[in-house]
CSV table of C-alpha atoms and ligand atoms in Angstrom, one decimal:
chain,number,residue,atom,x,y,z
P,82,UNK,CA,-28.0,-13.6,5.8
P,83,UNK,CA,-27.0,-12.9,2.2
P,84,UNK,CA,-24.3,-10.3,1.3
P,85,UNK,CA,-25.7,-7.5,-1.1
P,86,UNK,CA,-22.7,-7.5,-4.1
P,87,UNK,CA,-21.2,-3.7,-4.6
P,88,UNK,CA,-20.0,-3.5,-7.9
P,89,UNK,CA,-17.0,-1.6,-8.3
P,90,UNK,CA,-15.0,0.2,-11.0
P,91,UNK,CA,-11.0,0.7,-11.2
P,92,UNK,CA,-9.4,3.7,-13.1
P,93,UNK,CA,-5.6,3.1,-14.1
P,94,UNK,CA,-6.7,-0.3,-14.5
P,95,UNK,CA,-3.3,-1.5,-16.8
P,96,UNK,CA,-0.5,-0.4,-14.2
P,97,UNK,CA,0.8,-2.8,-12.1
P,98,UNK,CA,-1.3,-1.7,-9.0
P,99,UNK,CA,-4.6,-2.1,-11.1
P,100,UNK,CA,-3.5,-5.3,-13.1
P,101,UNK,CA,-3.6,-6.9,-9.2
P,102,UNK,CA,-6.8,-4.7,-7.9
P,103,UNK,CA,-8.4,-6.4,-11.0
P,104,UNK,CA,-7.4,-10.5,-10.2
P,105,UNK,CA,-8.3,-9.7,-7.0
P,106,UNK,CA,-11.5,-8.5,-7.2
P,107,UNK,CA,-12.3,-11.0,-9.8
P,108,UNK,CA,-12.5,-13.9,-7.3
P,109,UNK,CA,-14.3,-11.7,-4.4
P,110,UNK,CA,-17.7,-13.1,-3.8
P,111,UNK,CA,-19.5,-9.7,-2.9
P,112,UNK,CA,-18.3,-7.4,-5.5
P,113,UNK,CA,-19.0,-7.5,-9.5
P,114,UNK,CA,-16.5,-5.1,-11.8
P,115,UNK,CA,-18.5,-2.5,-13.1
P,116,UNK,CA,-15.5,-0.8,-15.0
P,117,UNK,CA,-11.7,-1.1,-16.0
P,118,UNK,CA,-10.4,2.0,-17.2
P,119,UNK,CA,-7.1,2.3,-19.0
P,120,UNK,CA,-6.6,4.9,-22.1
P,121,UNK,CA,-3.8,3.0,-23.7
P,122,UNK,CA,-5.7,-0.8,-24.2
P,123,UNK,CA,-9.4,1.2,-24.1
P,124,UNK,CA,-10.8,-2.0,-26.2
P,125,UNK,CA,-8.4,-4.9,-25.4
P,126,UNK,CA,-8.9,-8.0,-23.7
P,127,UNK,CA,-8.2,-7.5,-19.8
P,128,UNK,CA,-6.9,-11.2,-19.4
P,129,UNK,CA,-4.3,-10.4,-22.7
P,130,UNK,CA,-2.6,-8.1,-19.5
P,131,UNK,CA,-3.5,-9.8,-16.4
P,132,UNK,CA,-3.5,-12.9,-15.7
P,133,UNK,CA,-6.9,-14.4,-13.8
P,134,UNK,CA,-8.5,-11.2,-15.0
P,135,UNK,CA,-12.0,-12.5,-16.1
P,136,UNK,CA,-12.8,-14.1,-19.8
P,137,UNK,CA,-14.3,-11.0,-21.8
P,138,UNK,CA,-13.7,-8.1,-19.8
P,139,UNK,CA,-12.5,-5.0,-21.4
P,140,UNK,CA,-10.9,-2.1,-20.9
P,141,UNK,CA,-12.6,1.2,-21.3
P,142,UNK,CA,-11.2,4.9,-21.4
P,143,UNK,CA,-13.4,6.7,-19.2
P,144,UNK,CA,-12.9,10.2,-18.4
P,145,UNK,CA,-13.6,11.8,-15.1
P,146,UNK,CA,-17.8,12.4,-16.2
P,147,UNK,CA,-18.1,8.9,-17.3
P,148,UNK,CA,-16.7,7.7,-13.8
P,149,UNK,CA,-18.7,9.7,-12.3
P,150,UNK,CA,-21.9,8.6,-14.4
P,151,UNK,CA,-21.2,5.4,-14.3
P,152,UNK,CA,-23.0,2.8,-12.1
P,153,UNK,CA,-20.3,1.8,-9.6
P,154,UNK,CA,-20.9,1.7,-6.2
P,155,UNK,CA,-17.1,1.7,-5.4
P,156,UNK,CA,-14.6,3.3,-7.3
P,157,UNK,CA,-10.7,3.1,-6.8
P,158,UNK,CA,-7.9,5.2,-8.5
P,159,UNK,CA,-4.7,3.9,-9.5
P,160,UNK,CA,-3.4,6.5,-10.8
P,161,UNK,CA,0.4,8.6,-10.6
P,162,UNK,CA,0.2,11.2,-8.2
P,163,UNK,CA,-1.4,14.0,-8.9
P,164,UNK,CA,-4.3,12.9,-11.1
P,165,UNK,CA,-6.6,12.1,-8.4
P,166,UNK,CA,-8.2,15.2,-8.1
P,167,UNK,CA,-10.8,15.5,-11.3
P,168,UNK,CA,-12.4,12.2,-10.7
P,169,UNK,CA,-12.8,13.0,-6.8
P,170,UNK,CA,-14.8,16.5,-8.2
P,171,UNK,CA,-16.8,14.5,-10.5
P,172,UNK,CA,-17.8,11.8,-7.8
P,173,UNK,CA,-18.3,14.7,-5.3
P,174,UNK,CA,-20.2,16.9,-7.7
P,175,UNK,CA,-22.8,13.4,-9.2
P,176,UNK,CA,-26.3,12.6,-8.3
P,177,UNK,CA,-24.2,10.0,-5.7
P,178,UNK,CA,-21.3,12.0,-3.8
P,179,UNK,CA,-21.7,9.3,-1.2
P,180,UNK,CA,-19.8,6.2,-3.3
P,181,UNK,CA,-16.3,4.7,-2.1
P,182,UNK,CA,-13.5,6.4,-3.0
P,183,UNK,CA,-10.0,4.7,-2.6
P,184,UNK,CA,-7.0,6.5,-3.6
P,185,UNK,CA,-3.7,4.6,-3.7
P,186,UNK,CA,-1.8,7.5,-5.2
P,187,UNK,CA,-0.2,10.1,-2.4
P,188,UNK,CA,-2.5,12.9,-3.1
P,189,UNK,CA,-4.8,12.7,0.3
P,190,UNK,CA,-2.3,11.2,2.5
P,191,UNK,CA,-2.0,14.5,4.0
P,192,UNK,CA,-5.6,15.2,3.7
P,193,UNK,CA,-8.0,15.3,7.2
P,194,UNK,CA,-10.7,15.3,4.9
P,195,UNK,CA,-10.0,11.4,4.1
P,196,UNK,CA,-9.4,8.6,6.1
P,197,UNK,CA,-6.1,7.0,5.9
P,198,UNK,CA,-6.6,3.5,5.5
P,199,UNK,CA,-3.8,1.5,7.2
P,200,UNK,CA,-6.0,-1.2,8.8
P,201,UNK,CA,-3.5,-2.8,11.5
P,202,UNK,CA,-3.4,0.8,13.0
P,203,UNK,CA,-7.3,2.7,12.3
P,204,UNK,CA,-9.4,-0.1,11.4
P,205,UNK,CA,-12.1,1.6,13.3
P,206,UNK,CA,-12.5,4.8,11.4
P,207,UNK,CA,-12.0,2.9,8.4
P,208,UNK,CA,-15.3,1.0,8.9
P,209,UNK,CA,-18.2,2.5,6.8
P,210,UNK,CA,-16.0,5.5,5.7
P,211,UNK,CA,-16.4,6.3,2.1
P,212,UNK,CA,-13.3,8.7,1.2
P,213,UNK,CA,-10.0,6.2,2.2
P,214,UNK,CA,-6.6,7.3,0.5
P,215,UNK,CA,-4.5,4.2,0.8
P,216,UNK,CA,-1.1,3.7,2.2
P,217,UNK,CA,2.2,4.1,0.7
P,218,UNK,CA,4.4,1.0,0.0
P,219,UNK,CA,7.4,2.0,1.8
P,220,UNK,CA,5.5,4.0,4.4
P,221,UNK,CA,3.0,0.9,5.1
P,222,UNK,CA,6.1,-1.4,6.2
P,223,UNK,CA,8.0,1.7,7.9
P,224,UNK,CA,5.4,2.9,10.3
P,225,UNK,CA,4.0,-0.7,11.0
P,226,UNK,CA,8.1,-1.4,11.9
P,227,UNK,CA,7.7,1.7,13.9
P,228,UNK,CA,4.6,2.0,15.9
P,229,UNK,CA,5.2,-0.3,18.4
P,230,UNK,CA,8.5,1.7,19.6
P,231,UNK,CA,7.9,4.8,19.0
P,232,UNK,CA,6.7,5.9,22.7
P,233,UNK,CA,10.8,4.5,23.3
P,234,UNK,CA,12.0,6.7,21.1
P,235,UNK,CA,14.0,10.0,21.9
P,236,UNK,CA,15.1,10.8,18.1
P,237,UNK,CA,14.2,10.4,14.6
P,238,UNK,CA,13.7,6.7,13.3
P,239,UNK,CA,16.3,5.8,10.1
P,240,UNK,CA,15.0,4.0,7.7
P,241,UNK,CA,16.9,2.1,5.0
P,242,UNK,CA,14.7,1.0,2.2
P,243,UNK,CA,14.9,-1.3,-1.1
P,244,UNK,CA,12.6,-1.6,-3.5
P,245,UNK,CA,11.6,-4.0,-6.4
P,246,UNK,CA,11.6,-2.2,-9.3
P,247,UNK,CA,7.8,-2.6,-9.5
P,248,UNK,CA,7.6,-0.2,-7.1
P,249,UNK,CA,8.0,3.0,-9.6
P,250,UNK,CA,5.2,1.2,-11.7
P,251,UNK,CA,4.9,0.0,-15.3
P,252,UNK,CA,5.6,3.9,-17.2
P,253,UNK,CA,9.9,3.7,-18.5
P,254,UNK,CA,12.1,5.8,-15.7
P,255,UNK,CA,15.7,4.9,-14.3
P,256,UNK,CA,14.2,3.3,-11.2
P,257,UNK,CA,12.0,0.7,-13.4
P,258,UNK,CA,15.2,1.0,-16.6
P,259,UNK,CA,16.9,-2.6,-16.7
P,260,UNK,CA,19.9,-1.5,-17.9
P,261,UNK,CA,20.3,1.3,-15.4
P,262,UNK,CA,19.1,-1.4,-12.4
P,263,UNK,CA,21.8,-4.6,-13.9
P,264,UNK,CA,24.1,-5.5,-11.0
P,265,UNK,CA,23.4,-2.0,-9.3
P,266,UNK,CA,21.4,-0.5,-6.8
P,267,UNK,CA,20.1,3.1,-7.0
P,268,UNK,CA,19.5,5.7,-4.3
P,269,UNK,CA,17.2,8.1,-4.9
P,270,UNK,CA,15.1,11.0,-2.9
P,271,UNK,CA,17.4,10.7,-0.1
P,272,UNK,CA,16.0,13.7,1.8
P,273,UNK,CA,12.2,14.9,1.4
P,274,UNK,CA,10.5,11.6,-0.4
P,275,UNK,CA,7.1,11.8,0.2
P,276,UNK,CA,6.6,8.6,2.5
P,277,UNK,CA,9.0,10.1,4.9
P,278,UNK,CA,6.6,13.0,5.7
P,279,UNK,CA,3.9,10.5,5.3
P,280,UNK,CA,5.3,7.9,7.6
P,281,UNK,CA,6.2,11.2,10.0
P,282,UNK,CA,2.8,12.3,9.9
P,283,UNK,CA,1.1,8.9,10.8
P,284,UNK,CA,3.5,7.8,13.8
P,285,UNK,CA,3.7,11.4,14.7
P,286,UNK,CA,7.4,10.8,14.7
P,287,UNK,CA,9.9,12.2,12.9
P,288,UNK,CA,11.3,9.9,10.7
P,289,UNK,CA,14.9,9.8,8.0
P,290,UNK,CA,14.3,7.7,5.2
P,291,UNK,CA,16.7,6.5,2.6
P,292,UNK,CA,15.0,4.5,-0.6
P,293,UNK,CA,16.7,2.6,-3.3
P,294,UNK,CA,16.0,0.8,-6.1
P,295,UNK,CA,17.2,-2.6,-6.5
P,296,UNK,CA,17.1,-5.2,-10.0
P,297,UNK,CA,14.4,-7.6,-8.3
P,298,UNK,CA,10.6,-7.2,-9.3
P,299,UNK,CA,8.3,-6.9,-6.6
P,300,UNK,CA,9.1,-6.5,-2.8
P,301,UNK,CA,10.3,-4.2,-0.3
P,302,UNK,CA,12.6,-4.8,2.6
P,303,UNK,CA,13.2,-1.8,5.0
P,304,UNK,CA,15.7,-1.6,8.2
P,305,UNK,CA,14.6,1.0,11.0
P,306,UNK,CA,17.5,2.3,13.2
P,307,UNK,CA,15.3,3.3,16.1
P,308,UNK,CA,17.4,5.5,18.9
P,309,UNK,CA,16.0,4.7,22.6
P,310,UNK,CA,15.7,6.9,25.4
P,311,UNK,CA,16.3,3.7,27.8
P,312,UNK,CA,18.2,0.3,26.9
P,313,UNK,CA,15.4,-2.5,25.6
P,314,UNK,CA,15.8,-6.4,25.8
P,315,UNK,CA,15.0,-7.8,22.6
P,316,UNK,CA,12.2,-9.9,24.7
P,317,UNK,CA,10.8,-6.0,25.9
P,318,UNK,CA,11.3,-4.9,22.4
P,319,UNK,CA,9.6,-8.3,20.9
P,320,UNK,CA,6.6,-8.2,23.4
P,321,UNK,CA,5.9,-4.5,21.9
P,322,UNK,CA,5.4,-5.9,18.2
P,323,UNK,CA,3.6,-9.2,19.8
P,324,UNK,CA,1.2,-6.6,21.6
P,325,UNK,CA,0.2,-4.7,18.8
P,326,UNK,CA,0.3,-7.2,16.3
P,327,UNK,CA,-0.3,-10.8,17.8
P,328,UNK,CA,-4.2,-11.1,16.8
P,329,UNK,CA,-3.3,-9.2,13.2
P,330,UNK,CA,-3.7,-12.0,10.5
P,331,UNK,CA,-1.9,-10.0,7.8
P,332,UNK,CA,1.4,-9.7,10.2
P,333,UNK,CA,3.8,-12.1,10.7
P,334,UNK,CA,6.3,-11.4,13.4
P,335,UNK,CA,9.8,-13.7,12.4
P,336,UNK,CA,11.6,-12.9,15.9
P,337,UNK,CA,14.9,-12.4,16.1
P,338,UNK,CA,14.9,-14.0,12.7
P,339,UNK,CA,15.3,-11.3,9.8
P,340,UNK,CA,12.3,-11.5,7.3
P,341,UNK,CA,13.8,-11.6,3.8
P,342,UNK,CA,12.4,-9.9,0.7
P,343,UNK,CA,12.2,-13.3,-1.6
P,344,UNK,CA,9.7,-14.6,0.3
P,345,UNK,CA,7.5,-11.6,0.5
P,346,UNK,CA,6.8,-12.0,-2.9
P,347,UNK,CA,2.9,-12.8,-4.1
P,348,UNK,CA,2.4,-12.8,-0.3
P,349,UNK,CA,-0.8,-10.4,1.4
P,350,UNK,CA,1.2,-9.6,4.8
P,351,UNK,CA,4.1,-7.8,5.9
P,352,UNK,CA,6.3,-9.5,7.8
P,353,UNK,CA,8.6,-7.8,10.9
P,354,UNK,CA,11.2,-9.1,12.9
P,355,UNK,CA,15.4,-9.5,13.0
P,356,UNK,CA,15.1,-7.8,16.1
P,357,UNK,CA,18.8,-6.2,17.6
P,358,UNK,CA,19.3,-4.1,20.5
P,359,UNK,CA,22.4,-2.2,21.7
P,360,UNK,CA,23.1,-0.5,25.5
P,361,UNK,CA,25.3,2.2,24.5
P,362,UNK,CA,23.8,4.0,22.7
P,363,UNK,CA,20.5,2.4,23.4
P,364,UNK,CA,19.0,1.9,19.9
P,365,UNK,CA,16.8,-1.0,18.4
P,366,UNK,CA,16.9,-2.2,15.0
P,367,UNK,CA,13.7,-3.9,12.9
P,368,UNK,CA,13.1,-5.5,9.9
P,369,UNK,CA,10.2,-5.3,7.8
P,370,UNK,CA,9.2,-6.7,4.3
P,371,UNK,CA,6.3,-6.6,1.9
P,372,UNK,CA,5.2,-6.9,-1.3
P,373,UNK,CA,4.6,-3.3,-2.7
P,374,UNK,CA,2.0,-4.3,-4.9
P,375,UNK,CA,-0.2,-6.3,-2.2
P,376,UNK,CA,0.0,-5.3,1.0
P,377,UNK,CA,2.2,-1.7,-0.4
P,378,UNK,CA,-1.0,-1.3,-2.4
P,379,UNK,CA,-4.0,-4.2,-4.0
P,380,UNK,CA,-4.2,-5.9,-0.7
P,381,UNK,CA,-4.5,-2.9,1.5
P,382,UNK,CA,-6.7,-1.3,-0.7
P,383,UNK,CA,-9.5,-4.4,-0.8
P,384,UNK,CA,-9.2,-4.1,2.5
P,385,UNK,CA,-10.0,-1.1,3.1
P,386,UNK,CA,-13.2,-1.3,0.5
P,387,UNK,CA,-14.4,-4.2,2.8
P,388,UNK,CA,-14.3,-2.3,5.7
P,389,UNK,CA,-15.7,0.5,3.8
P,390,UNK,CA,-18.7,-1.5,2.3
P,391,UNK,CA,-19.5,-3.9,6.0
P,392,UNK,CA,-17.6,-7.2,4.5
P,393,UNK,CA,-15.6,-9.3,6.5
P,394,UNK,CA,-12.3,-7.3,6.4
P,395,UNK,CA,-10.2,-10.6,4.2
P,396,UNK,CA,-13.0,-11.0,2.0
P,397,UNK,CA,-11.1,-12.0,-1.7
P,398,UNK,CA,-7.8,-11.9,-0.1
P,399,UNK,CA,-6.2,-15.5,0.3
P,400,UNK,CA,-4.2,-15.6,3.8
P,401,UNK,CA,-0.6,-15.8,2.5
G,35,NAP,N1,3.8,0.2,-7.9
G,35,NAP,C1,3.8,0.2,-6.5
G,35,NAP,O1,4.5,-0.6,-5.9
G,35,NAP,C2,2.8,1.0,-5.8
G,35,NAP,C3,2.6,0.8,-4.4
G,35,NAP,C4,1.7,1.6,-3.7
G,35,NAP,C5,1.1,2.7,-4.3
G,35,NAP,N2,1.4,2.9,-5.6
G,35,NAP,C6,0.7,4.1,-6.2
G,35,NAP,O2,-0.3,3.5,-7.1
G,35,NAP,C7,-0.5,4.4,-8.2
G,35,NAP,C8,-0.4,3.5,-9.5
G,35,NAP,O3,0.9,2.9,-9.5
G,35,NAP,P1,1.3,1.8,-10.6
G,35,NAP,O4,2.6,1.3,-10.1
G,35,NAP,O5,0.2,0.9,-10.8
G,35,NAP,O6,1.5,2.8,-11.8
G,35,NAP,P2,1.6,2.4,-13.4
G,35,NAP,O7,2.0,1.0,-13.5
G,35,NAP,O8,2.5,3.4,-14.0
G,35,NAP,O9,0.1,2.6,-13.9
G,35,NAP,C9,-0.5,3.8,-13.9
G,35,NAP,C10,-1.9,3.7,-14.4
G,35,NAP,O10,-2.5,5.0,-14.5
G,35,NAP,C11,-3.0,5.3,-15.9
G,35,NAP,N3,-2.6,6.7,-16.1
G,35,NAP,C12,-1.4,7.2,-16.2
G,35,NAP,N4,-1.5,8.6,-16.4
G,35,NAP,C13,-2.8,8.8,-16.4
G,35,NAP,C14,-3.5,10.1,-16.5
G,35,NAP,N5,-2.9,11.2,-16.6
G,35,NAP,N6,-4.9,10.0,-16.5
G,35,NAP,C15,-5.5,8.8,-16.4
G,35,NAP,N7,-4.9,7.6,-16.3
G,35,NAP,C16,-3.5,7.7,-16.2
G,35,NAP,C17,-2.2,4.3,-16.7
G,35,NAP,O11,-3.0,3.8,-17.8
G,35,NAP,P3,-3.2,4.5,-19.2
G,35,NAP,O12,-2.0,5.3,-19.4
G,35,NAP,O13,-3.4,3.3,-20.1
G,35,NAP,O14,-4.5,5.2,-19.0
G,35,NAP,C18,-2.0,3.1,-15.8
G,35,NAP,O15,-3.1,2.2,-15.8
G,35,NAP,C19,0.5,5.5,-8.1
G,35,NAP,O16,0.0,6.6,-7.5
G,35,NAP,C20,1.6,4.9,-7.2
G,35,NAP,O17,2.3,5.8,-6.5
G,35,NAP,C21,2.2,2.1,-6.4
């Protein structure tokens, strides 16, 4: 049976998280771009920015009405935090409310309204939906590290994160500054960073996270201190993750082997493992890494739109 093609428009299209939406989606069989929106290279060649962007696409500066006019079945926004909002009114308000909307910003992460699309852990209500706000990078490898434990829990999970610098996108700060990020590694938002309430809110946990940016590009790796009500074997604690996890294609479990952040890179799955356990106190320790602008963001968000549009749920994405 043939495969109707959805085609599919991307706003924010020059950041990092777009440039990889866009080579992507340029090799999926089933969807055709409609639209790549950037205001800063409205007019220039797509493949001058990204490579394995296709020959002669362009990008266009489209405000909110023109997305909302335009022909696009899907629509994803890659956009800071914050900005979401107008082009989710437009949509809503058009002659075709009913189009996909992914967000990969934070702004309905908290929202019941929207579906949060983390596939390992609610690919069911993800199926057919049509307003998804994608994951966080940090929060995507935290709660997967998590979930599996968190019934074992009796206190808040640590988390200790680093970061490529990719991770605060392409616009100058300190956590993307190369001089500020030479031989160093910065904390920041040590208390109240919005993937701890995120990651919180979607283990129904309560969760301390510590981020920090290291020199390195792309990748995260994240350590979870996890206290236990009862002692764990690392064989218990490595048939939880094998339980929930075993059949997932796009997580590898390393065993007591700890997953490091160098070979995340360019990869589509997270990887989890270094398991340690202690008796007294009874605690647990996990490892996860990922590559904040795949699985943290472009991979998780294709799919989601092939859940969201009926394809086969790796459609486009190359099993790394
Ligand atoms: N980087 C990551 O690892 C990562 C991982 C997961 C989720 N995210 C989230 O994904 C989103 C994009 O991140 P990114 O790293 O790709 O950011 P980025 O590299 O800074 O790119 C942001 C994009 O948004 C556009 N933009 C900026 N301000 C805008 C505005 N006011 N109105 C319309 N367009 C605007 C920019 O293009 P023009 O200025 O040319 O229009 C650019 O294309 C953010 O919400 C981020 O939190 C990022």
């Amino acid at each position: 049976m043939s495969v109707p093609v959805k085609s599919i428009g991307i706003v924010g299209a020059r950041g990092y998280v777009g440039g990889e939406l866009v080579r992507l989606i340029a090799s999926h069989p089933h969807l055709e771009i409609a639209f790549v929106s950037s205001r800063s290279t409205a007019g220039e060649e797509v493949a001058v920015h990204v490579n394995g962007a296709p020959a002669g696409l362009k990008f266009s500066s489209l405000e909110a009405p023109d997305v909302a006019a335009s022909p696009a079945d899907v629509v994803i926004l890659a956009l800071p935090n914050g900005e979401a909002h107008r082009y989710v009114a437009e949509i809503d308000a058009s002659e075709r409310p009913d189009r996909v909307i992914v967000d990969v910003s934070a702004d309905y992460r908290f929202d019941d309204s929207w579906v949060y699309g983390q596939p390992e852990r609610f690919r069911e209500t993800i199926r057919g939906a049509t307003r998804i706000s994608n994951p966080g990078c940090y929060a995507t490898a935290a709660q997967l590290a998590i979930a599996p434990m968190v019934d074992a829990l009796n206190g808040p999970a640590t988390v200790f994160a680093v970061s490529g610098y990719s991770g605060a996108g392409a616009t100058p700060s300190d956590k993307n500054n190369p001089e500020i990020l030479r031989d160093n590694l910065l904390p920041y938002s040590l208390t109240g960073h919005i993937h701890e309430r995120e990651v919180a809110r979607h283990v129904g946990h309560p969760v301390h996270f510590l981020p920090h940016v290291a020199p390195f590009f792309r990748g995260i790796s994240v350590t979870v201190s996890l206290p236990l009500a009862d002692a764990m074997t690392i064989d218990e604690m490595a048939q939880r993750y094998e339980r929930a996890y075993g059949s997932e294609p796009l997580i590898q479990l390393t065993g007591a082997k700890p997953p490091l952040v160098r070979d995340i890179a360019d990869q589509h799955h997270v990887s989890i493992g270094g398991w340690c356990v202690s008796e007294a106190p009874a605690r647990a320790v996990a490892i996860a890494t990922i590559d904040n602008l795949l699985k943290g963001a472009a991979t998780q968000a294709l799919q989601n739109v092939n859940l969201a549009c009926g394809f086969d749920e790796l459609e486009g994405i190359a099993n790394g």
